Tab-separated table of C-alpha atoms in Angstrom:
chain	number	residue	atom	x	y	z
A	1	UNK	CA	-1.410	7.867	30.866
A	2	UNK	CA	-0.047	6.544	27.041
A	3	UNK	CA	3.503	6.916	26.228
A	4	UNK	CA	4.187	10.265	24.167
A	5	UNK	CA	5.128	9.482	20.501
A	6	UNK	CA	9.262	10.920	20.956
A	7	UNK	CA	9.423	7.649	23.930
A	8	UNK	CA	8.063	4.934	22.220
A	9	UNK	CA	11.102	5.523	19.615
A	10	UNK	CA	13.887	5.899	22.063
A	11	UNK	CA	12.229	2.515	23.758
A	12	UNK	CA	12.396	1.273	20.831
A	13	UNK	CA	15.438	1.734	19.825
A	14	UNK	CA	16.971	0.580	22.980
A	15	UNK	CA	14.860	-3.052	23.313
A	16	UNK	CA	16.691	-3.364	20.101
A	17	UNK	CA	19.878	-3.272	20.980
A	18	UNK	CA	19.002	-4.754	24.093
A	19	UNK	CA	17.231	-7.319	22.277
A	20	UNK	CA	14.359	-8.523	20.873
A	21	UNK	CA	12.806	-10.343	24.130
A	22	UNK	CA	13.683	-6.394	25.842
A	23	UNK	CA	11.721	-5.133	22.135
A	24	UNK	CA	9.504	-7.641	22.708
A	25	UNK	CA	7.607	-5.733	26.414
A	26	UNK	CA	7.753	-2.327	25.341
A	27	UNK	CA	5.481	-3.132	21.681
A	28	UNK	CA	2.400	-2.447	22.150
A	29	UNK	CA	0.018	-5.668	21.035
A	30	UNK	CA	-1.357	-6.021	17.015
A	31	UNK	CA	0.013	-1.588	16.824
A	32	UNK	CA	3.985	-2.728	15.996
A	33	UNK	CA	3.195	-5.932	14.089
A	34	UNK	CA	4.085	-5.059	10.310
A	35	UNK	CA	3.639	-8.741	10.004
A	36	UNK	CA	-0.319	-7.847	11.822
A	37	UNK	CA	-0.434	-4.989	8.887
A	38	UNK	CA	0.130	-6.218	6.210
A	39	UNK	CA	-2.050	-9.428	6.840
A	40	UNK	CA	-4.952	-6.705	7.795
A	41	UNK	CA	-3.854	-4.601	4.135
A	42	UNK	CA	-4.286	-8.640	2.135
A	43	UNK	CA	-7.249	-9.426	4.322
A	44	UNK	CA	-9.407	-5.345	2.990
A	45	UNK	CA	-7.339	-6.503	-0.818
A	46	UNK	CA	-9.613	-10.118	-0.790
A	47	UNK	CA	-12.595	-8.710	0.699
A	48	UNK	CA	-12.353	-6.040	-1.277
A	49	UNK	CA	-12.347	-7.513	-5.255
A	50	UNK	CA	-15.540	-9.664	-3.396
A	51	UNK	CA	-17.461	-6.815	-2.405
A	52	UNK	CA	-16.206	-4.856	-5.640
A	53	UNK	CA	-17.186	-7.753	-7.606
A	54	UNK	CA	-20.726	-8.161	-6.603
A	55	UNK	CA	-21.856	-4.834	-7.045
A	56	UNK	CA	-20.036	-4.620	-10.202
A	57	UNK	CA	-22.004	-8.564	-11.865
A	58	UNK	CA	-25.567	-6.322	-10.127
A	59	UNK	CA	-24.878	-2.464	-12.262
A	60	UNK	CA	-23.857	-4.568	-15.128
A	61	UNK	CA	-26.946	-6.981	-14.859
A	62	UNK	CA	-29.523	-4.159	-14.339
A	63	UNK	CA	-27.525	-2.417	-17.501
A	64	UNK	CA	-27.660	-5.203	-19.703
A	65	UNK	CA	-31.550	-6.102	-18.746
A	66	UNK	CA	-32.585	-2.169	-19.258
A	67	UNK	CA	-30.821	-2.634	-22.788
A	68	UNK	CA	-32.688	-5.719	-23.313
A	69	UNK	CA	-36.175	-4.111	-21.642
A	70	UNK	CA	-35.250	-0.622	-24.483
A	71	UNK	CA	-34.365	-3.404	-28.408
A	72	UNK	CA	-37.360	-5.023	-27.019
A	73	UNK	CA	-39.036	-2.658	-27.357
A	74	UNK	CA	-38.089	-0.312	-30.549
A	75	UNK	CA	-38.632	-3.738	-32.004
A	76	UNK	CA	-42.357	-3.844	-30.310
A	77	UNK	CA	-43.218	-0.871	-31.990
A	78	UNK	CA	-40.885	-1.293	-35.779
A	79	UNK	CA	-44.221	-4.219	-35.545
A	80	UNK	CA	-46.659	-2.610	-34.644
A	81	UNK	CA	-45.238	0.328	-36.615
A	82	UNK	CA	-45.484	-1.742	-40.503
A	83	UNK	CA	-48.835	-3.432	-38.945
A	84	UNK	CA	-50.517	-0.180	-39.210
A	85	UNK	CA	-49.125	0.696	-42.280
A	86	UNK	CA	-50.316	-2.533	-43.853
A	87	UNK	CA	-54.193	-2.017	-42.148
A	88	UNK	CA	-53.779	1.900	-43.576
A	89	UNK	CA	-52.964	-0.161	-46.929
A	90	UNK	CA	-55.588	-2.524	-46.813
A	91	UNK	CA	-58.320	0.912	-46.576
A	92	UNK	CA	-58.663	-0.628	-42.778
A	93	UNK	CA	-58.716	2.487	-40.790
A	94	UNK	CA	-59.865	1.137	-37.953
A	95	UNK	CA	-56.947	-1.331	-37.000
A	96	UNK	CA	-54.780	0.571	-38.406
A	97	UNK	CA	-55.709	3.638	-35.391
A	98	UNK	CA	-55.208	1.045	-33.252
A	99	UNK	CA	-52.186	-0.655	-34.178
A	100	UNK	CA	-51.063	3.354	-34.449
A	101	UNK	CA	-52.122	4.085	-30.890
A	102	UNK	CA	-50.429	1.268	-29.816
A	103	UNK	CA	-47.119	2.144	-31.213
A	104	UNK	CA	-47.112	5.413	-28.926
A	105	UNK	CA	-47.920	3.658	-25.700
A	106	UNK	CA	-44.666	1.602	-26.429
A	107	UNK	CA	-43.217	4.280	-27.613
A	108	UNK	CA	-43.353	6.415	-24.151
A	109	UNK	CA	-42.525	3.060	-22.691
A	110	UNK	CA	-38.843	2.938	-24.628
A	111	UNK	CA	-38.206	7.196	-23.281
A	112	UNK	CA	-38.538	5.750	-20.306
A	113	UNK	CA	-36.426	2.524	-19.915
A	114	UNK	CA	-33.612	4.852	-22.384
A	115	UNK	CA	-33.999	7.298	-19.203
A	116	UNK	CA	-32.739	4.570	-17.458
A	117	UNK	CA	-30.507	3.348	-18.940
A	118	UNK	CA	-29.012	6.646	-19.310
A	119	UNK	CA	-29.099	6.079	-15.055
A	120	UNK	CA	-27.622	2.892	-14.965
A	121	UNK	CA	-25.486	3.637	-17.288
A	122	UNK	CA	-24.287	6.043	-15.307
A	123	UNK	CA	-24.156	4.606	-12.627
A	124	UNK	CA	-22.165	1.800	-13.265
A	125	UNK	CA	-19.637	3.789	-14.284
A	126	UNK	CA	-19.989	4.916	-11.494
A	127	UNK	CA	-18.964	2.567	-9.514
A	128	UNK	CA	-16.257	1.327	-11.998
A	129	UNK	CA	-14.360	4.888	-10.399
A	130	UNK	CA	-15.364	3.909	-7.099
A	131	UNK	CA	-13.601	0.788	-7.557
A	132	UNK	CA	-10.856	2.111	-9.188
A	133	UNK	CA	-10.808	4.167	-6.360
A	134	UNK	CA	-10.908	1.666	-3.471
A	135	UNK	CA	-8.808	-0.788	-5.463
A	136	UNK	CA	-5.952	1.677	-5.117
A	137	UNK	CA	-6.462	2.888	-1.544
A	138	UNK	CA	-6.484	-0.313	-0.797
A	139	UNK	CA	-3.393	-1.420	-2.807
A	140	UNK	CA	-1.300	1.349	-1.893
A	141	UNK	CA	-2.062	0.310	1.605
A	142	UNK	CA	-0.720	-2.987	0.784
A	143	UNK	CA	2.061	-2.120	-0.849
A	144	UNK	CA	3.128	0.732	2.286
A	145	UNK	CA	2.752	-2.359	4.983
A	146	UNK	CA	4.988	-4.620	3.036
A	147	UNK	CA	8.238	-1.382	3.108
A	148	UNK	CA	7.313	-1.438	7.321
A	149	UNK	CA	6.858	-5.198	7.443
A	150	UNK	CA	10.910	-4.809	5.214
A	151	UNK	CA	11.940	-2.502	7.386
A	152	UNK	CA	11.290	-4.203	10.748
A	153	UNK	CA	13.231	-7.731	8.938
A	154	UNK	CA	15.882	-5.218	8.103
A	155	UNK	CA	15.621	-3.776	11.379
A	156	UNK	CA	15.699	-7.458	12.772
A	157	UNK	CA	18.205	-8.466	10.741
A	158	UNK	CA	20.528	-6.188	12.018
A	159	UNK	CA	20.070	-7.225	15.349
A	160	UNK	CA	20.724	-10.173	14.701
A	161	UNK	CA	23.716	-8.876	12.498
A	162	UNK	CA	25.551	-7.250	15.429
A	163	UNK	CA	25.530	-9.926	17.601
A	164	UNK	CA	27.408	-11.631	15.150
A	165	UNK	CA	29.716	-9.352	14.781
A	166	UNK	CA	30.225	-9.830	19.106
A	167	UNK	CA	31.051	-12.682	18.508
A	168	UNK	CA	33.588	-11.807	15.803
A	169	UNK	CA	35.770	-10.493	17.459
A	170	UNK	CA	35.745	-12.514	20.632
A	171	UNK	CA	35.947	-16.028	18.832
A	172	UNK	CA	33.131	-18.688	20.716
A	173	UNK	CA	34.813	-21.713	23.169
A	174	UNK	CA	35.683	-24.131	19.965
A	175	UNK	CA	37.853	-21.198	18.103
A	176	UNK	CA	34.778	-21.233	14.943
A	177	UNK	CA	33.501	-17.662	14.122
A	178	UNK	CA	30.247	-16.795	13.131
A	179	UNK	CA	31.506	-15.205	10.044
A	180	UNK	CA	29.589	-16.795	8.019
A	181	UNK	CA	26.376	-16.964	10.001
A	182	UNK	CA	26.315	-13.101	9.344
A	183	UNK	CA	27.359	-12.948	5.837
A	184	UNK	CA	24.638	-14.592	5.026
A	185	UNK	CA	22.232	-12.059	7.995
A	186	UNK	CA	24.039	-9.065	5.265
A	187	UNK	CA	22.772	-11.304	2.495
A	188	UNK	CA	19.311	-10.733	4.232
A	189	UNK	CA	19.172	-7.463	4.757
A	190	UNK	CA	20.914	-6.614	0.511
A	191	UNK	CA	17.894	-8.800	-0.547
A	192	UNK	CA	14.934	-7.357	1.944
A	193	UNK	CA	16.709	-3.557	0.599
A	194	UNK	CA	16.538	-4.212	-2.852
A	195	UNK	CA	12.125	-5.982	-2.117
A	196	UNK	CA	12.084	-2.071	-0.366
A	197	UNK	CA	13.580	-0.167	-3.711
A	198	UNK	CA	11.512	-2.349	-5.667
A	199	UNK	CA	8.371	-1.139	-3.906
A	200	UNK	CA	9.287	2.710	-4.000
A	201	UNK	CA	9.926	2.242	-7.680
A	202	UNK	CA	6.782	0.707	-8.073
A	203	UNK	CA	5.139	3.888	-5.941
A	204	UNK	CA	6.980	6.693	-8.383
A	205	UNK	CA	5.354	4.267	-11.561
A	206	UNK	CA	2.177	4.648	-10.475
A	207	UNK	CA	1.951	8.393	-8.631
A	208	UNK	CA	3.602	9.352	-12.770
A	209	UNK	CA	0.498	6.612	-13.895
A	210	UNK	CA	-2.067	8.859	-11.367
A	211	UNK	CA	-0.697	12.496	-12.661
A	212	UNK	CA	-0.576	11.849	-16.049
A	213	UNK	CA	-4.955	10.254	-15.655
A	214	UNK	CA	-5.403	13.879	-13.563
A	215	UNK	CA	-3.447	15.628	-16.708
A	216	UNK	CA	-5.633	13.633	-18.877
A	217	UNK	CA	-9.273	13.966	-16.193
A	218	UNK	CA	-8.177	17.679	-16.707
A	219	UNK	CA	-8.436	18.050	-20.616
A	220	UNK	CA	-11.530	16.078	-21.208
A	221	UNK	CA	-13.512	18.699	-18.392
A	222	UNK	CA	-13.978	15.637	-16.062
A	223	UNK	CA	-13.072	18.459	-12.883
A	224	UNK	CA	-14.365	15.697	-9.952
A	225	UNK	CA	-12.366	12.389	-11.406
A	226	UNK	CA	-9.384	15.118	-11.777
A	227	UNK	CA	-9.500	16.000	-7.991
A	228	UNK	CA	-10.046	12.411	-7.129
A	229	UNK	CA	-6.855	11.617	-8.615
A	230	UNK	CA	-4.725	14.480	-7.319
A	231	UNK	CA	-6.035	13.834	-3.918
A	232	UNK	CA	-5.194	9.691	-4.332
A	233	UNK	CA	-1.867	11.424	-6.128
A	234	UNK	CA	-0.797	13.293	-3.122
A	235	UNK	CA	-1.243	10.560	-0.696
A	236	UNK	CA	0.812	8.359	-2.808
A	237	UNK	CA	3.659	11.113	-3.177
A	238	UNK	CA	3.439	10.961	0.804
A	239	UNK	CA	3.567	7.669	0.753
A	240	UNK	CA	6.646	7.340	-1.729
A	241	UNK	CA	8.208	10.327	0.429
A	242	UNK	CA	8.760	7.960	3.766
A	243	UNK	CA	9.842	5.010	0.801
A	244	UNK	CA	12.507	7.374	-0.453
A	245	UNK	CA	13.388	7.972	2.825
A	246	UNK	CA	13.691	4.184	4.296
A	247	UNK	CA	14.792	2.746	1.171
A	248	UNK	CA	18.362	5.388	1.781
A	249	UNK	CA	18.540	4.836	5.684
A	250	UNK	CA	18.722	1.071	4.160
A	251	UNK	CA	21.423	1.780	2.064
A	252	UNK	CA	23.090	3.504	5.159
A	253	UNK	CA	23.042	0.870	7.765
A	254	UNK	CA	23.571	-1.657	5.615
A	255	UNK	CA	27.025	-0.717	3.692
A	256	UNK	CA	27.138	0.431	7.925
A	257	UNK	CA	26.453	-3.051	9.201
A	258	UNK	CA	29.234	-4.670	6.233
A	259	UNK	CA	31.593	-2.378	7.454
A	260	UNK	CA	30.651	-3.402	11.017
A	261	UNK	CA	31.160	-7.594	9.842
A	262	UNK	CA	33.792	-6.489	8.997
A	263	UNK	CA	35.279	-4.763	11.655
A	264	UNK	CA	36.569	-2.096	10.206
A	265	UNK	CA	34.784	-0.250	13.760
A	266	UNK	CA	36.661	0.846	16.906
A	267	UNK	CA	35.990	-2.074	19.699
A	268	UNK	CA	35.496	0.558	22.387
A	269	UNK	CA	32.255	1.198	19.921
A	270	UNK	CA	31.131	-2.320	19.512
A	271	UNK	CA	31.938	-2.544	23.843
A	272	UNK	CA	29.583	0.625	24.175
A	273	UNK	CA	26.632	-1.325	22.174
A	274	UNK	CA	26.830	-4.609	24.288
A	275	UNK	CA	26.371	-2.194	27.328
A	276	UNK	CA	23.789	-0.247	26.135
A	277	UNK	CA	21.935	-3.437	25.423
A	278	UNK	CA	22.648	-5.092	28.740
A	279	UNK	CA	20.752	-1.149	30.433
A	280	UNK	CA	23.787	-0.073	31.395
A	281	UNK	CA	25.154	2.475	29.019
A	282	UNK	CA	25.388	5.578	31.684
A	283	UNK	CA	28.300	3.199	33.485
A	284	UNK	CA	29.448	2.416	30.463
A	285	UNK	CA	31.256	5.377	28.571
A	286	UNK	CA	34.633	6.143	26.036
A	287	UNK	CA	37.139	7.943	27.213
A	288	UNK	CA	38.831	8.582	23.751
A	289	UNK	CA	36.154	11.607	22.228
A	290	UNK	CA	37.120	10.198	18.767
A	291	UNK	CA	35.613	6.763	19.930
A	292	UNK	CA	32.652	8.407	21.395
A	293	UNK	CA	31.023	10.530	18.149
A	294	UNK	CA	31.836	7.567	15.822
A	295	UNK	CA	29.802	5.546	18.415
A	296	UNK	CA	27.132	7.739	18.013
A	297	UNK	CA	27.477	8.342	14.581
A	298	UNK	CA	26.958	4.567	14.381
A	299	UNK	CA	24.051	4.434	17.596
A	300	UNK	CA	22.235	7.345	14.563
A	301	UNK	CA	22.424	5.275	11.578
A	302	UNK	CA	21.223	1.815	13.193
A	303	UNK	CA	18.171	3.957	15.000
A	304	UNK	CA	17.390	5.167	11.331
A	305	UNK	CA	15.843	2.013	10.147
A	306	UNK	CA	13.359	2.749	13.154
A	307	UNK	CA	12.565	5.551	12.777
A	308	UNK	CA	11.368	5.189	9.334
A	309	UNK	CA	9.185	1.789	10.372
A	310	UNK	CA	7.755	3.773	13.467
A	311	UNK	CA	6.800	6.792	10.892
A	312	UNK	CA	3.833	5.430	9.670
A	313	UNK	CA	2.122	4.400	13.509
A	314	UNK	CA	3.244	6.599	15.575
């Protein structure tokens, strides 16, 4: 029986507290690997670029060939008309009639070529629009995968920060404190938080760009293009909401991790987290209700980042 989304969420949170080895047992192979998601999205983008180049080259080549046919046919007609006029001035009516008949035949070819050229131009524009939509969809997918990877890495960093904070409280066997390691991890968490902020800003700009293009398409009476742009904007807005939530969580969790590392959270919380990590949560209940409430709040903050990362996967 498949595990429900809610069960998977709590399993992942408990696995996060217990350690990466436990998390690996709970994870579905390939499904919860942000690196694999990002790699797949980037590969799809490269393949799409290659296909689109071929499509664009074929469309442009066909259009250019038809344009050349139209130009050559037009010149041929003009030459035949000049010959007909010259023959008429010389009194060679029969020859002039032949030139006019041949020019009329080419005129029919010219009309057909112009119609084909118009269709080729329209098809070329449609291909360019389709390519733009496909690449926009892949860019959005890649951005989401990058956001997911950033959240996941931040989650792993927070796990390591908890370990360092525990060691900082107890000191190691030789009396040294892993403070430098903790602060280095915290700096990484801050950088990843900032990376998520940049992704959020980029997605917001994309939403605004799509909004402006949709308004322009509406003003120009291009209803189909407007609808397509609005659909893309809705998808981008949905991603933006998720990214903003994840960013807010990353800011909060990073801040709390800094406090945790600095020793501003009660020792009872650390002891309880260690008990949860050892899968003995049932036996470990803090005696102080206030400490217990603070523990729950902190655990929920830690779980928030996992929720953000799993939201796109559940």
